[in-house]
């Protein structure tokens, strides 16, 4: 007998979907040259990302990096014989770490990026021209790599939902189907994660956001 069991907490689900929406907004604003909006979205995503990194160390068991970090042999073995997992499977853990790293690199490089016309990142004045050039090149390349990684992640999620667990719906309501006797630790409410998001966002707003909003209001 199988039942629906709570697996993912609100923090993990909020991060998952907000990251997708914010990345879409960042791609659009960057493509259209809406740089003030682009920077505001970047600071928002950075706040969510930093809070998620913190949550990965003290959050719910299924949210912790130690829970879904797998060695390469385990990940390969899972791909050869995939099966339902109450949380992130061993193979998906590598994609999760890759996405976190790519988003973090994209944010850091954006702080040191310039278009040599209208917009300079807030750290451009503090680093060498060689660093600015490298960061600018990576920032343009990095978004393409990130979009490819997101596409692979979406395809894998659709395949996994079709063959094993409906992880897409699971990321909406937090539940996966499992045998009644399978023990799944109860997820935390995640309220401290949302407090961290607000605190990090306020720090970025204090640093740069107020000036950006002032420009947008003109």
Tab-separated table of N, CA and C in Angstrom, residues 3-10 13 62 85-87 161 165-178 184 187:
chain	number	residue	atom	x	y	z
A	3	UNK	N	1.159	5.613	0.071
A	3	UNK	CA	0.500	6.840	0.517
A	3	UNK	C	1.370	8.026	0.120
A	4	UNK	N	0.784	9.212	0.150
A	4	UNK	CA	1.533	10.433	-0.116
A	4	UNK	C	2.186	10.901	1.170
A	5	UNK	N	3.500	11.104	1.117
A	5	UNK	CA	4.230	11.535	2.298
A	5	UNK	C	4.951	12.850	2.034
A	6	UNK	N	4.970	13.717	3.038
A	6	UNK	CA	5.634	15.014	2.924
A	6	UNK	C	7.137	14.811	2.879
A	7	UNK	N	7.781	15.341	1.833
A	7	UNK	CA	9.219	15.153	1.633
A	7	UNK	C	9.960	16.481	1.625
A	8	UNK	N	9.447	17.452	0.874
A	8	UNK	CA	10.156	18.719	0.715
A	8	UNK	C	9.451	19.842	1.470
A	9	UNK	N	10.235	20.627	2.156
A	9	UNK	CA	9.690	21.720	2.960
A	9	UNK	C	9.406	22.954	2.086
A	10	UNK	N	8.697	23.949	2.633
A	10	UNK	CA	8.376	25.164	1.866
A	10	UNK	C	9.611	25.920	1.375
A	13	UNK	N	10.942	24.271	-1.844
A	13	UNK	CA	10.009	24.491	-2.944
A	13	UNK	C	10.002	25.953	-3.396
A	62	UNK	N	15.901	16.419	4.067
A	62	UNK	CA	15.912	16.299	2.610
A	62	UNK	C	16.432	17.558	1.924
A	85	UNK	N	13.195	7.720	-4.894
A	85	UNK	CA	13.982	8.145	-3.743
A	85	UNK	C	13.189	9.203	-2.985
A	86	UNK	N	13.167	9.088	-1.669
A	86	UNK	CA	12.460	10.073	-0.852
A	86	UNK	C	13.330	11.315	-0.647
A	87	UNK	N	13.445	12.099	-1.685
A	87	UNK	CA	14.285	13.288	-1.658
A	87	UNK	C	15.010	13.412	-2.982
A	161	UNK	N	9.599	12.016	-13.540
A	161	UNK	CA	8.188	12.071	-13.140
A	161	UNK	C	7.361	11.038	-13.903
A	165	UNK	N	8.866	8.882	-9.806
A	165	UNK	CA	8.119	9.775	-8.930
A	165	UNK	C	7.738	11.036	-9.682
A	166	UNK	N	6.554	11.555	-9.397
A	166	UNK	CA	6.148	12.825	-9.995
A	166	UNK	C	6.793	13.956	-9.205
A	167	UNK	N	8.095	14.169	-9.472
A	167	UNK	CA	8.846	15.159	-8.705
A	167	UNK	C	8.429	16.585	-9.045
A	168	UNK	N	7.856	16.782	-10.222
A	168	UNK	CA	7.414	18.128	-10.600
A	168	UNK	C	6.255	18.561	-9.711
A	169	UNK	N	5.235	17.708	-9.590
A	169	UNK	CA	4.140	18.015	-8.678
A	169	UNK	C	4.610	18.005	-7.237
A	170	UNK	N	5.571	17.135	-6.951
A	170	UNK	CA	6.116	17.076	-5.598
A	170	UNK	C	6.747	18.382	-5.173
A	171	UNK	N	7.338	19.081	-6.139
A	171	UNK	CA	7.939	20.378	-5.821
A	171	UNK	C	6.882	21.477	-5.668
A	172	UNK	N	5.638	21.156	-5.999
A	172	UNK	CA	4.553	22.112	-5.774
A	172	UNK	C	3.910	21.916	-4.403
A	173	UNK	N	3.575	20.642	-4.092
A	173	UNK	CA	2.902	20.398	-2.807
A	173	UNK	C	3.797	19.727	-1.776
A	174	UNK	N	5.004	19.333	-2.165
A	174	UNK	CA	5.967	18.798	-1.199
A	174	UNK	C	5.843	17.327	-0.901
A	175	UNK	N	4.944	16.608	-1.597
A	175	UNK	CA	4.696	15.205	-1.265
A	175	UNK	C	5.107	14.269	-2.400
A	176	UNK	N	5.540	13.053	-2.010
A	176	UNK	CA	5.832	11.991	-2.963
A	176	UNK	C	5.128	10.723	-2.496
A	177	UNK	N	4.803	9.857	-3.436
A	177	UNK	CA	4.149	8.605	-3.084
A	177	UNK	C	5.196	7.596	-2.615
A	178	UNK	N	4.904	6.924	-1.514
A	178	UNK	CA	5.835	5.946	-0.955
A	178	UNK	C	5.046	4.865	-0.227
A	184	UNK	N	9.909	8.674	6.594
A	184	UNK	CA	10.373	9.928	6.017
A	184	UNK	C	10.370	10.999	7.109
A	187	UNK	N	9.536	17.292	7.381
A	187	UNK	CA	10.246	18.523	7.012
A	187	UNK	C	9.954	19.652	8.007
